[in-house]
mmCIF file of C-alpha atoms in Angstrom:
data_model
loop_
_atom_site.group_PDB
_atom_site.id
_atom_site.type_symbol
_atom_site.label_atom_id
_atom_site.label_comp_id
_atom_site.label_asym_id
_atom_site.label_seq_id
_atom_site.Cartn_x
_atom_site.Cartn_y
_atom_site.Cartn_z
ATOM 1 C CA UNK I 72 53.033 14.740 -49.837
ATOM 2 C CA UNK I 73 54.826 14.019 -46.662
ATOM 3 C CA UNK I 74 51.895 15.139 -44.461
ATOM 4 C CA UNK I 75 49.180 13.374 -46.560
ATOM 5 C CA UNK I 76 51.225 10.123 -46.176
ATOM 6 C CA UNK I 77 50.827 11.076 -42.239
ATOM 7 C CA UNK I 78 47.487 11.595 -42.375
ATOM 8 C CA UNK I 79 46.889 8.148 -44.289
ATOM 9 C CA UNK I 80 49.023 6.165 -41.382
ATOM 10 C CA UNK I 81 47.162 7.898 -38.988
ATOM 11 C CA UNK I 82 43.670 7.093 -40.072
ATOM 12 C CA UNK I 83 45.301 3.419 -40.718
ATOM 13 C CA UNK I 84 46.468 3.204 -37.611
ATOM 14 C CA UNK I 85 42.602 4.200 -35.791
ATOM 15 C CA UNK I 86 41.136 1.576 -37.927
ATOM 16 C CA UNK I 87 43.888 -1.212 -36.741
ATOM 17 C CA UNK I 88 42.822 -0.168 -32.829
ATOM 18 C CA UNK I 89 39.084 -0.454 -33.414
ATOM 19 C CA UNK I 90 39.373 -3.877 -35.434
ATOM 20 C CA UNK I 91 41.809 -4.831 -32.551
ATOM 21 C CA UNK I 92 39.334 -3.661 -30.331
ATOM 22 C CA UNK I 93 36.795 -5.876 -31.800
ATOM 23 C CA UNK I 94 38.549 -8.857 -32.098
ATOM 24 C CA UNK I 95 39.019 -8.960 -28.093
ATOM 25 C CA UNK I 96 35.878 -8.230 -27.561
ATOM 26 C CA UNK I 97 34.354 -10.829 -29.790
ATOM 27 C CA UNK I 98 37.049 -13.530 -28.822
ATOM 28 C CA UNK I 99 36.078 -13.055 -25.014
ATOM 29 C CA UNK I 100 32.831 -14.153 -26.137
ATOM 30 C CA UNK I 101 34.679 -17.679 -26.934
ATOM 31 C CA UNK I 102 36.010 -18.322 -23.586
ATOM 32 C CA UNK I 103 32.833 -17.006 -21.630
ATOM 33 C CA UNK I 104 30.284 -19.926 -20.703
ATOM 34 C CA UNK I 105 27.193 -18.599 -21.936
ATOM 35 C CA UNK I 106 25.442 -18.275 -19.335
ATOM 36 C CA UNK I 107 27.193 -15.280 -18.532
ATOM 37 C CA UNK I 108 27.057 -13.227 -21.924
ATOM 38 C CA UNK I 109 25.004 -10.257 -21.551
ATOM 39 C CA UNK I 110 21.491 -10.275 -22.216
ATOM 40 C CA UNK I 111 20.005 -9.769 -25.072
ATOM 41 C CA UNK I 112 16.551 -9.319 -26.819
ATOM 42 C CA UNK I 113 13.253 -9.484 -24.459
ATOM 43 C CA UNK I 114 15.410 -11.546 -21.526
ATOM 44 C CA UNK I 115 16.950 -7.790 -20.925
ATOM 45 C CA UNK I 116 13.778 -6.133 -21.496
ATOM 46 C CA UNK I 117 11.884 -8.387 -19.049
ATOM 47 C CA UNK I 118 14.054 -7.199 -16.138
ATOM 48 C CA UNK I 119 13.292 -3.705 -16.887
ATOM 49 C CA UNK I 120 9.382 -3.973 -16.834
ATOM 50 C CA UNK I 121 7.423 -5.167 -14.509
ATOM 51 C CA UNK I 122 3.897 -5.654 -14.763
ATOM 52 C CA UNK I 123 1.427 -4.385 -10.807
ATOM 53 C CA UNK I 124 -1.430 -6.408 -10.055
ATOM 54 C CA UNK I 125 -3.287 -5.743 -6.968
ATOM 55 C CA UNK I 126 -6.461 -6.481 -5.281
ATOM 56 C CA UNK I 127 -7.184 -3.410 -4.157
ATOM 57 C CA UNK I 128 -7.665 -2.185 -7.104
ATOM 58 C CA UNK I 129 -10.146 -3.165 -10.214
ATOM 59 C CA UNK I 130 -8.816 -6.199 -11.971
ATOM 60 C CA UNK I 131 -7.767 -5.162 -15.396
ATOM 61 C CA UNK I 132 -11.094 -6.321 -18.073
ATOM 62 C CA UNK I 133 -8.427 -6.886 -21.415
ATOM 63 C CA UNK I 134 -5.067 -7.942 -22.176
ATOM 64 C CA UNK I 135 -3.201 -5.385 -20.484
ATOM 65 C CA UNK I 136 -1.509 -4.626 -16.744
ATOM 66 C CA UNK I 137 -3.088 -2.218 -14.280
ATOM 67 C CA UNK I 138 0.454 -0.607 -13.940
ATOM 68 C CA UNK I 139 3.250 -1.538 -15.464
ATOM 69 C CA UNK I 140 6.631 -0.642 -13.648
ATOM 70 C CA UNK I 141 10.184 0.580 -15.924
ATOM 71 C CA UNK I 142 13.015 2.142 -15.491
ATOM 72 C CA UNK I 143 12.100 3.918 -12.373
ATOM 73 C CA UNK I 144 8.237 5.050 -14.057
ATOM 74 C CA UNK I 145 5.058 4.100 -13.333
ATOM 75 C CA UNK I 146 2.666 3.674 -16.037
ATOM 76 C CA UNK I 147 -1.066 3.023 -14.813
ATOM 77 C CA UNK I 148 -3.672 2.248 -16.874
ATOM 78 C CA UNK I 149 -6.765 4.061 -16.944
ATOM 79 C CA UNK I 150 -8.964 3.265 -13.820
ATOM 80 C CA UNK I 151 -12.688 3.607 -13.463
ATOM 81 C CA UNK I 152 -14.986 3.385 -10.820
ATOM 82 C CA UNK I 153 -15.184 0.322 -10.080
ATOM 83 C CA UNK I 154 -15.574 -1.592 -6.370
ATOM 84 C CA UNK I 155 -12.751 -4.039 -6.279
ATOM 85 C CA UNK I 156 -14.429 -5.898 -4.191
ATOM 86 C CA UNK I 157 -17.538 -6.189 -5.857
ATOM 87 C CA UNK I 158 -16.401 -5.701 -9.356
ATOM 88 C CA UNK I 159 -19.349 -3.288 -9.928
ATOM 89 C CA UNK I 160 -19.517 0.073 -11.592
ATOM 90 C CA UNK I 161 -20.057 2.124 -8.560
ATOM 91 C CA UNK I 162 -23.347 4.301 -8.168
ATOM 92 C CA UNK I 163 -23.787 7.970 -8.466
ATOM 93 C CA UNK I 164 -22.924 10.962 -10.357
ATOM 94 C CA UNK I 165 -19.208 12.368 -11.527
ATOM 95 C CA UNK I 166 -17.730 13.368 -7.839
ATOM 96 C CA UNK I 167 -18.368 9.774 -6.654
ATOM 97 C CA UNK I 168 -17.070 8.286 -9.695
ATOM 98 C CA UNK I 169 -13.776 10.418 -9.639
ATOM 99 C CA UNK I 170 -13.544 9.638 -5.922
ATOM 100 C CA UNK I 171 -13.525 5.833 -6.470
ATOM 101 C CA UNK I 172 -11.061 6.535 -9.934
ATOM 102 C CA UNK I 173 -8.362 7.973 -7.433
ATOM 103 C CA UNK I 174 -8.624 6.120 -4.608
ATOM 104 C CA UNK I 175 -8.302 2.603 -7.505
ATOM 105 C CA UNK I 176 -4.985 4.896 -8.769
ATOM 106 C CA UNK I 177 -4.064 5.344 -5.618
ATOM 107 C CA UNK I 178 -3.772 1.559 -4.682
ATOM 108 C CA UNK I 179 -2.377 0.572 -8.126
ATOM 109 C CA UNK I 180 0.471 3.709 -7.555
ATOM 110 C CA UNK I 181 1.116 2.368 -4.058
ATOM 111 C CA UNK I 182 1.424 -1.630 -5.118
ATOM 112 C CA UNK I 183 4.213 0.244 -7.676
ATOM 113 C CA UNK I 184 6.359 1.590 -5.105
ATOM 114 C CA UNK I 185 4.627 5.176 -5.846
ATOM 115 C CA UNK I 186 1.932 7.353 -4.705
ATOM 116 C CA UNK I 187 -0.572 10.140 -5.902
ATOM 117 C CA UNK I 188 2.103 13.007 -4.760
ATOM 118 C CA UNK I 189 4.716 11.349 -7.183
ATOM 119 C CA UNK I 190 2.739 11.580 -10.332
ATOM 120 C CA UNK I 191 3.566 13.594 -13.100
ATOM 121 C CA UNK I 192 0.599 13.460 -15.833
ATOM 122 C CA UNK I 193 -2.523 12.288 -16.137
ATOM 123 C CA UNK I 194 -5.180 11.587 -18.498
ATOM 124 C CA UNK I 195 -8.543 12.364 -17.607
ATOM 125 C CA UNK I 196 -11.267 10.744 -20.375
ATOM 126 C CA UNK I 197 -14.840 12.027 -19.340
ATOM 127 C CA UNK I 198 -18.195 11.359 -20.427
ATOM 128 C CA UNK I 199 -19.284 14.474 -20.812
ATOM 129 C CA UNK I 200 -16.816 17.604 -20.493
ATOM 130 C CA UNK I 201 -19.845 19.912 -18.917
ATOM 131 C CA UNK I 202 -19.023 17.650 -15.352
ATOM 132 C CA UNK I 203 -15.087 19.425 -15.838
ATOM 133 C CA UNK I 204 -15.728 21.424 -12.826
ATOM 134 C CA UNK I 205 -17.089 19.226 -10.968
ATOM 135 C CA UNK I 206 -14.518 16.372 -11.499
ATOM 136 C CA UNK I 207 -11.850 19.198 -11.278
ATOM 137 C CA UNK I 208 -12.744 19.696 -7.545
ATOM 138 C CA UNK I 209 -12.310 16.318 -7.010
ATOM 139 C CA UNK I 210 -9.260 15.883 -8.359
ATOM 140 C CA UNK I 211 -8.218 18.909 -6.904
ATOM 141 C CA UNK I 212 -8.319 17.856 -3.499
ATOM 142 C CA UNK I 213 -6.341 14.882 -4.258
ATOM 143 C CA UNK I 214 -2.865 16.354 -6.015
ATOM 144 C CA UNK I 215 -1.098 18.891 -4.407
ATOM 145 C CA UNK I 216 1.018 21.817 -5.942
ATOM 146 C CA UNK I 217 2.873 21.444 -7.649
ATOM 147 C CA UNK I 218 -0.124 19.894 -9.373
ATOM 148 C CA UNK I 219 0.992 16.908 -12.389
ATOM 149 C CA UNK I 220 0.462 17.568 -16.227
ATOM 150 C CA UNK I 221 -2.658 17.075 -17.166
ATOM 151 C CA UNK I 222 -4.839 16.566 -20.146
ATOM 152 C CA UNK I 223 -8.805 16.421 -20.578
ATOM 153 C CA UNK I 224 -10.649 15.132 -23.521
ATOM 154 C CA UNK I 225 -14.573 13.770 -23.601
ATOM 155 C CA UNK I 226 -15.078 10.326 -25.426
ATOM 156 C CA UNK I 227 -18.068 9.121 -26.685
ATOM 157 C CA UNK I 228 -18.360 6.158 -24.684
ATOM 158 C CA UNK I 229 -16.232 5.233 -21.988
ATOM 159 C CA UNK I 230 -15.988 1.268 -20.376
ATOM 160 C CA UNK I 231 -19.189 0.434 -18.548
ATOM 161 C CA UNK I 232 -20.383 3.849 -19.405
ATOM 162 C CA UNK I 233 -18.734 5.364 -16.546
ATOM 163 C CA UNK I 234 -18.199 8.846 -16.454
ATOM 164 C CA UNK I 235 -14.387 9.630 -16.372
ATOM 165 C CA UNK I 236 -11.517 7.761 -16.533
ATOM 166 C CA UNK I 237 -7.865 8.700 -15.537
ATOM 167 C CA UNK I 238 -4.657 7.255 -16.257
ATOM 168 C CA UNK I 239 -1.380 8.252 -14.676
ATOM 169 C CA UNK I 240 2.391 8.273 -14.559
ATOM 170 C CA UNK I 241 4.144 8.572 -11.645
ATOM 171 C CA UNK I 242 7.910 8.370 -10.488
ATOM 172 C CA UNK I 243 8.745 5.099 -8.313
ATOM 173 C CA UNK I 244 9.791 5.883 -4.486
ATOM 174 C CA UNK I 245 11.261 2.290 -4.020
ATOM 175 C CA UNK I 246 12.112 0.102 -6.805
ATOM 176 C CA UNK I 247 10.842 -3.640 -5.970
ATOM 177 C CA UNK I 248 12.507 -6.677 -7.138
ATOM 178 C CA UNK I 249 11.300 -8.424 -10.113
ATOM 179 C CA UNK I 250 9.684 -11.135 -9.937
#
């Protein structure tokens, strides 16, 4: 019985620290001006994300960010070939189109505080999956060893009917301030 009664002070005794514990932390709360509470909600998520937009690369056609920036990861949309400067789908066949993809992830990875040697997975979306090889060549003259995750799938129809698509994410090199 004796030990029992321990163990029932004991557990007692645990519950009186945490509720103590509690009670200072929640009566802080009512001497803290409130503009110094933690933050909460999307306020704290804001500062976390950060959303790249840069002219060097294809202005995003939708609701959504060419890049978006958090917690140290870069998380590029998928980029086709267009001309930023023209806004155009760029002419010729797969190797010129994947040419123009990388070098649009390339700008959108650099505006992040990134580059193409700090990705680790892409997403290549092609037209048609018989141009694999060539794309591949492409692409493999661009990343070096060791070479990011990668997956390859063929859509039916891809924006503007280009011919391959890639998305990417990459590790920052230099976090930048929010804005």
């Amino acid at each position: 019985k004796h030990k029992d009664l321990v163990g029932v002070v004991r557990l007692m005794m645990k519950g009186l620290i945490i509720a103590a514990a509690a009670l200072v932390t929640a009566s802080a709360f009512l001497f803290m001006p409130a503009e110094n509470w933690p933050a909460f909600g999307t306020e704290a998520q804001s500062t976390r994300k950060r959303a790249i937009d840069t002219p060097d690369a294809p202005k995003a056609i939708g609701p959504y960010s060419q890049a978006i920036v958090a917690n140290g990861v870069v998380y590029a949309a998928g980029q086709i070939a267009i001309d930023p400067r023209s806004g155009a789908l760029i002419t010729g066949g797969i190797e010129e189109q994947t040419e123009q993809v990388l070098k649009n992830l390339e700008a959108v990875l650099k505006a992040a505080g990134s580059s193409i040697d700090d990705v680790i997975k892409t997403t290549v979306v092609m037209a048609d999956i018989n141009d694999f090889a060539k794309m591949n060549a492409v692409y493999a003259k661009r990343f070096a060893a060791p070479f990011p995750a990668r997956s390859t799938l063929e859509a039916a129809r891809l924006p503007k009917d280009a011919l391959v698509m890639i998305e990417a994410v990459a590790l920052v090199r230099q976090d930048k301030p929010v804005k």
